[in-house]
Each structure stands twice: as C-alpha cells, then as structure tokens.
PDB file of C-alpha atoms in Angstrom:
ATOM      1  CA  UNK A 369     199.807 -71.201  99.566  1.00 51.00           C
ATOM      2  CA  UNK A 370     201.018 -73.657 102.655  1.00 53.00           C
ATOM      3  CA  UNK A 371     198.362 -75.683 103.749  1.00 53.00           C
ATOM      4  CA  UNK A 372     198.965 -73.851 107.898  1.00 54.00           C
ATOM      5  CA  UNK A 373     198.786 -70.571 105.666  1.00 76.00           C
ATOM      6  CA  UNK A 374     194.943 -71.716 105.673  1.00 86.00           C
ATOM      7  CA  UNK A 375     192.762 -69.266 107.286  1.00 88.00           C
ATOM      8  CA  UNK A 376     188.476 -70.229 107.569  1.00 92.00           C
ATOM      9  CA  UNK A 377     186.963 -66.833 108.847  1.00 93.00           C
ATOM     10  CA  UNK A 378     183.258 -68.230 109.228  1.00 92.00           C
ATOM     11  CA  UNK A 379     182.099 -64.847 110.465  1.00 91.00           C
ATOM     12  CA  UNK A 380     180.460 -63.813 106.647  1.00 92.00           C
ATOM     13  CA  UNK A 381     178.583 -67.111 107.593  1.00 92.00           C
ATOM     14  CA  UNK A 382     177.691 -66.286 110.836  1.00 92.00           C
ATOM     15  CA  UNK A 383     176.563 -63.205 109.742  1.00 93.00           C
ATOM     16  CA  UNK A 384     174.459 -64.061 106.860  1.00 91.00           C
ATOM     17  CA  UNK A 385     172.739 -66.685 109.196  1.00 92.00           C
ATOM     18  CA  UNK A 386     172.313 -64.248 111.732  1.00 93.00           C
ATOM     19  CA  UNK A 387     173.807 -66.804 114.794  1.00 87.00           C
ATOM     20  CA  UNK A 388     171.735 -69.633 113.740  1.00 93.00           C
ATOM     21  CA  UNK A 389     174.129 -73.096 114.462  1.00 94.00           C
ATOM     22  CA  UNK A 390     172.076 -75.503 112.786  1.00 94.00           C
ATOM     23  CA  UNK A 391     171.763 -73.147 109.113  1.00 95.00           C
ATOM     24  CA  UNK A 392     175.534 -72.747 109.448  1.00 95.00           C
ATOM     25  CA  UNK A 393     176.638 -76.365 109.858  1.00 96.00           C
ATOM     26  CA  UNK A 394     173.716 -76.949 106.975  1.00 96.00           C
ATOM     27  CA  UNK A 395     175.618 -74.712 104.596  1.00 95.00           C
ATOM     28  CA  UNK A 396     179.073 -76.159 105.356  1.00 96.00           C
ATOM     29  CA  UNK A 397     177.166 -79.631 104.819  1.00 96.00           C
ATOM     30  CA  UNK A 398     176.353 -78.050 101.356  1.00 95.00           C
ATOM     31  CA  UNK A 399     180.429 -77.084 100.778  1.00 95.00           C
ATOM     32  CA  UNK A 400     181.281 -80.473 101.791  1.00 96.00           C
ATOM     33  CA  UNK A 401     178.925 -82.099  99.394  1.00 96.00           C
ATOM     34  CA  UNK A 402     179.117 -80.203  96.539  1.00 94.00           C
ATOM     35  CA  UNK A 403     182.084 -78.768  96.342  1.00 95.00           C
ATOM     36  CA  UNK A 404     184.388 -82.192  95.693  1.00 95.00           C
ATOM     37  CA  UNK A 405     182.299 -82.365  92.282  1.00 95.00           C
ATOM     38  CA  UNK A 406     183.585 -78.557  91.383  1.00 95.00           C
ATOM     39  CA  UNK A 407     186.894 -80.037  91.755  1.00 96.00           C
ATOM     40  CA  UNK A 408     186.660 -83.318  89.725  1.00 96.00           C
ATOM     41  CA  UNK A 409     185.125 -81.040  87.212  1.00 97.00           C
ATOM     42  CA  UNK A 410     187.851 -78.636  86.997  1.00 97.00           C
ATOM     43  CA  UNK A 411     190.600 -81.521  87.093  1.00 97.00           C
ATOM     44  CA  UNK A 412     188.974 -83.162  83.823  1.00 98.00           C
ATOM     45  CA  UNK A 413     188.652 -79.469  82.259  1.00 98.00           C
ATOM     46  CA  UNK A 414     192.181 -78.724  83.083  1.00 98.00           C
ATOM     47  CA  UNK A 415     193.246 -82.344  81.366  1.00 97.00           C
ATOM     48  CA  UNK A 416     191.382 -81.455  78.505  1.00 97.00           C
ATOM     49  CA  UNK A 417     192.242 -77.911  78.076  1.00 97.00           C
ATOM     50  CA  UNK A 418     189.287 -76.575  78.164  1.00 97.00           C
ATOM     51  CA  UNK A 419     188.842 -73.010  78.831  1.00 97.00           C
ATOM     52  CA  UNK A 420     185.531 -72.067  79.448  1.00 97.00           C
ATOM     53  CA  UNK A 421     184.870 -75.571  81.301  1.00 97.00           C
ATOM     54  CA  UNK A 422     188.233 -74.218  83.320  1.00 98.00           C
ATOM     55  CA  UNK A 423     186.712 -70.896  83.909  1.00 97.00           C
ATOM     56  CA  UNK A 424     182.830 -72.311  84.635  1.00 97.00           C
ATOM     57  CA  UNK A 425     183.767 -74.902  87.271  1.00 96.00           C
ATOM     58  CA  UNK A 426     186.487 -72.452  89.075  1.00 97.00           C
ATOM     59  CA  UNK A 427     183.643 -69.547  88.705  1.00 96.00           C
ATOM     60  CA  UNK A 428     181.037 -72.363  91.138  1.00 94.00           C
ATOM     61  CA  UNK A 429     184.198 -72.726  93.639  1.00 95.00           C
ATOM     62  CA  UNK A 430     185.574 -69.472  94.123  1.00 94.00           C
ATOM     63  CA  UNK A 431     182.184 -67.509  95.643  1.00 92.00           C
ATOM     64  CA  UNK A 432     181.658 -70.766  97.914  1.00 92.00           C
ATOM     65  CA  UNK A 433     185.025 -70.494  99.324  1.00 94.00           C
ATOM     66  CA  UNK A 434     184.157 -66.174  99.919  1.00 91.00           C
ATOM     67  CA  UNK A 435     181.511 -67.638 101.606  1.00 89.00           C
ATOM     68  CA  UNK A 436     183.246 -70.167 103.573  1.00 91.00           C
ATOM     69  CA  UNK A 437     185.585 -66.935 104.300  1.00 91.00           C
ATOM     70  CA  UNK A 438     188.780 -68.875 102.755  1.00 93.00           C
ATOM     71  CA  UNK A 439     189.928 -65.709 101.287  1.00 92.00           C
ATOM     72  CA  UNK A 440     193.402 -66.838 100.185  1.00 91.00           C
ATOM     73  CA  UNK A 441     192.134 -70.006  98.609  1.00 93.00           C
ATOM     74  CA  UNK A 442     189.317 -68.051  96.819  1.00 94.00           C
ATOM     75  CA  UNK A 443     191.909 -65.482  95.287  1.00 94.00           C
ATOM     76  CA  UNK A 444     193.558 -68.623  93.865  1.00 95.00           C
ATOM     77  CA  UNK A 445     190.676 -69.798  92.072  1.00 96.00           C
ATOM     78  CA  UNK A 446     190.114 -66.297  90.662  1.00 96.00           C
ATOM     79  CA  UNK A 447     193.108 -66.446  89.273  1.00 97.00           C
ATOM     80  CA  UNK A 448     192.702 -69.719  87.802  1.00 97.00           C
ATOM     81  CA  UNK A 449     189.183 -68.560  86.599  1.00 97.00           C
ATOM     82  CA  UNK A 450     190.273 -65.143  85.250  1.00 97.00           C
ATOM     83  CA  UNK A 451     193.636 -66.868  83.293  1.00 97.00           C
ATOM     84  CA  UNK A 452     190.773 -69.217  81.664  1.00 98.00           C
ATOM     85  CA  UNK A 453     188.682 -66.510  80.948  1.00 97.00           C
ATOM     86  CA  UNK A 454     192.037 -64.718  78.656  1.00 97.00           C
ATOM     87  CA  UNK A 455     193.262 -67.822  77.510  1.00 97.00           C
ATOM     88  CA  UNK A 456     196.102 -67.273  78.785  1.00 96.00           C
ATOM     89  CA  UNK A 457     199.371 -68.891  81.340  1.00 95.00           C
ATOM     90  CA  UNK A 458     197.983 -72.212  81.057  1.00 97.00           C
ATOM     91  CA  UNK A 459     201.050 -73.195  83.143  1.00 96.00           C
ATOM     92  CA  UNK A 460     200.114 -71.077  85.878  1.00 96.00           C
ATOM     93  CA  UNK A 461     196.662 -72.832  85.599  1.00 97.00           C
ATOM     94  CA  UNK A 462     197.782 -76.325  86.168  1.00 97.00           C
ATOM     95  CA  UNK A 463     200.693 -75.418  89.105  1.00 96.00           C
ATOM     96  CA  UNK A 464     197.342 -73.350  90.724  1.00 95.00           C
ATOM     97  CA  UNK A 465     195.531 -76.341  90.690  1.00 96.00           C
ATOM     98  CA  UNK A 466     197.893 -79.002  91.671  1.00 94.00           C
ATOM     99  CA  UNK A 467     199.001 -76.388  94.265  1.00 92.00           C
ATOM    100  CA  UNK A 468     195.165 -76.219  95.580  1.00 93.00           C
ATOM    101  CA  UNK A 469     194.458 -80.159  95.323  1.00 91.00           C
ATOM    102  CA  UNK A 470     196.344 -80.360  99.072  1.00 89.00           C
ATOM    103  CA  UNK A 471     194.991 -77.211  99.712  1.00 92.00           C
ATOM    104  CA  UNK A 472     191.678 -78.396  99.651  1.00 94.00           C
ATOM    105  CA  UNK A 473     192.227 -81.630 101.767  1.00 93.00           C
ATOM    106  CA  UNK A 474     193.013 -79.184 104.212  1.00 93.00           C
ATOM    107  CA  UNK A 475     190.164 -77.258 103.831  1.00 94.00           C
ATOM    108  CA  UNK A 476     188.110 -80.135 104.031  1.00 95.00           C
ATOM    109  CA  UNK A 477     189.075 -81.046 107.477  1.00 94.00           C
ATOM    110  CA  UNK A 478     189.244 -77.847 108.869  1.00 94.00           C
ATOM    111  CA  UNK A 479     185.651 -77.281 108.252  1.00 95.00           C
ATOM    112  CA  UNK A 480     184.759 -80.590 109.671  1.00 95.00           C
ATOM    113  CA  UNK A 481     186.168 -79.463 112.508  1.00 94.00           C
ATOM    114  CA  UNK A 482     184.769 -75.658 112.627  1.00 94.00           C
ATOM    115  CA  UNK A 483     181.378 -77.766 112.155  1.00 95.00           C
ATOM    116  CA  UNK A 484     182.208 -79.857 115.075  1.00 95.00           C
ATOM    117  CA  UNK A 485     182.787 -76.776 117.007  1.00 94.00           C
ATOM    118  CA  UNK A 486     179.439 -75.816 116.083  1.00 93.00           C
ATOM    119  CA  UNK A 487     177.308 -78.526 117.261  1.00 93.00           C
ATOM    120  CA  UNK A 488     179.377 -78.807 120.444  1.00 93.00           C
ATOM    121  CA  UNK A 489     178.096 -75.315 121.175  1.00 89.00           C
ATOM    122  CA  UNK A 490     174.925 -76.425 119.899  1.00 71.00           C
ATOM    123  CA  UNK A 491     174.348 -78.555 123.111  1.00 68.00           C
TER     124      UNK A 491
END
C-alpha cells in the first residue's frame, strides 16, 4: 500500500456522531493518542515473536482504523492479526508491518489535517 494510495472516508464517523464537529475531532483526538501505543506494542510483539501479543495489539488497531474509515490500512492489519492468530507467514507479518510503519505517518497527518478541516468549519 503507497502512502497517496491512502484513503480517510470519515463519513462512518460522521455518521455515528450524527454531524456533531466537536465529538468527531474528540474521537480522532482519541486515534491520535492512543493509537501510537498499539503500534509500539505490536513492534515489540513482532521482535519477540509473539503471536497472540501480535494478534491482541493488531486486533485494538484494526476496528479503530474501520472507524477512522481507512479501509485499506485496516485490511492490512487483519491480515497481520489473522496470520498471528494461525501461526502462520511470519514473513508476511513483519514486511506488513514495516510496510504500515510509513503508512501510518501518513495517516497521522492526514487526520490532523481532516481535524483541521473540522474546526475550520467549526467557526
């Protein structure tokens, strides 16, 4: 997955918070916040081969990521959960995740400025 291949949909969001600007940019506040942690988490499972840590911490990322409607970066991390849950292309696992490490710098910045958009139409 390119990085310009990165596509935030927020309209799940929108949806769920029926319009309201201030809950959205709250809940990408949350994904901002928390979701760096996930990652760290998953890195030091991935070093250690851990498969259930693999599968737990890329289980908390991939829903967030539905949420954040960054469908192509939450099939990735099914994949990388579901190979974790088999115990099985451990390669696959660790080219997934050094793939998405970019991928989420990206994604990072786009939804700064999605949330910028936000409270500019706040105003």
């Amino acid at each position: 997955m390119d990085n310009h291949e990165i596509i935030i949909d927020l309209s799940y969001l929108k949806e769920v918070a029926s319009g309201n600007i201030e809950f959205m940019v709250e809940m990408i506040d949350i994904f901002l916040d928390q979701t760096p942690g996930y990652l760290v988490n998953l890195k030091e499972a991935i070093e250690n081969k851990n498969w259930q840590k693999i599968a737990e911490s890329a289980h908390k990322i991939k829903p967030t990521l539905g949420f954040m409607g960054i469908e192509s970066a939450r099939e990735t991390m099914a994949e990388i959960e579901l190979n974790a849950r088999k115990q099985e292309n451990f390669e696959n696992i660790v080219l997934k995740h050094n793939q998405m490490q970019e991928v989420f710098k990206t994604i990072f910045v786009k939804l700064e400025e999605k949330k910028q958009e936000l409270l500019a139409q706040d105003n």
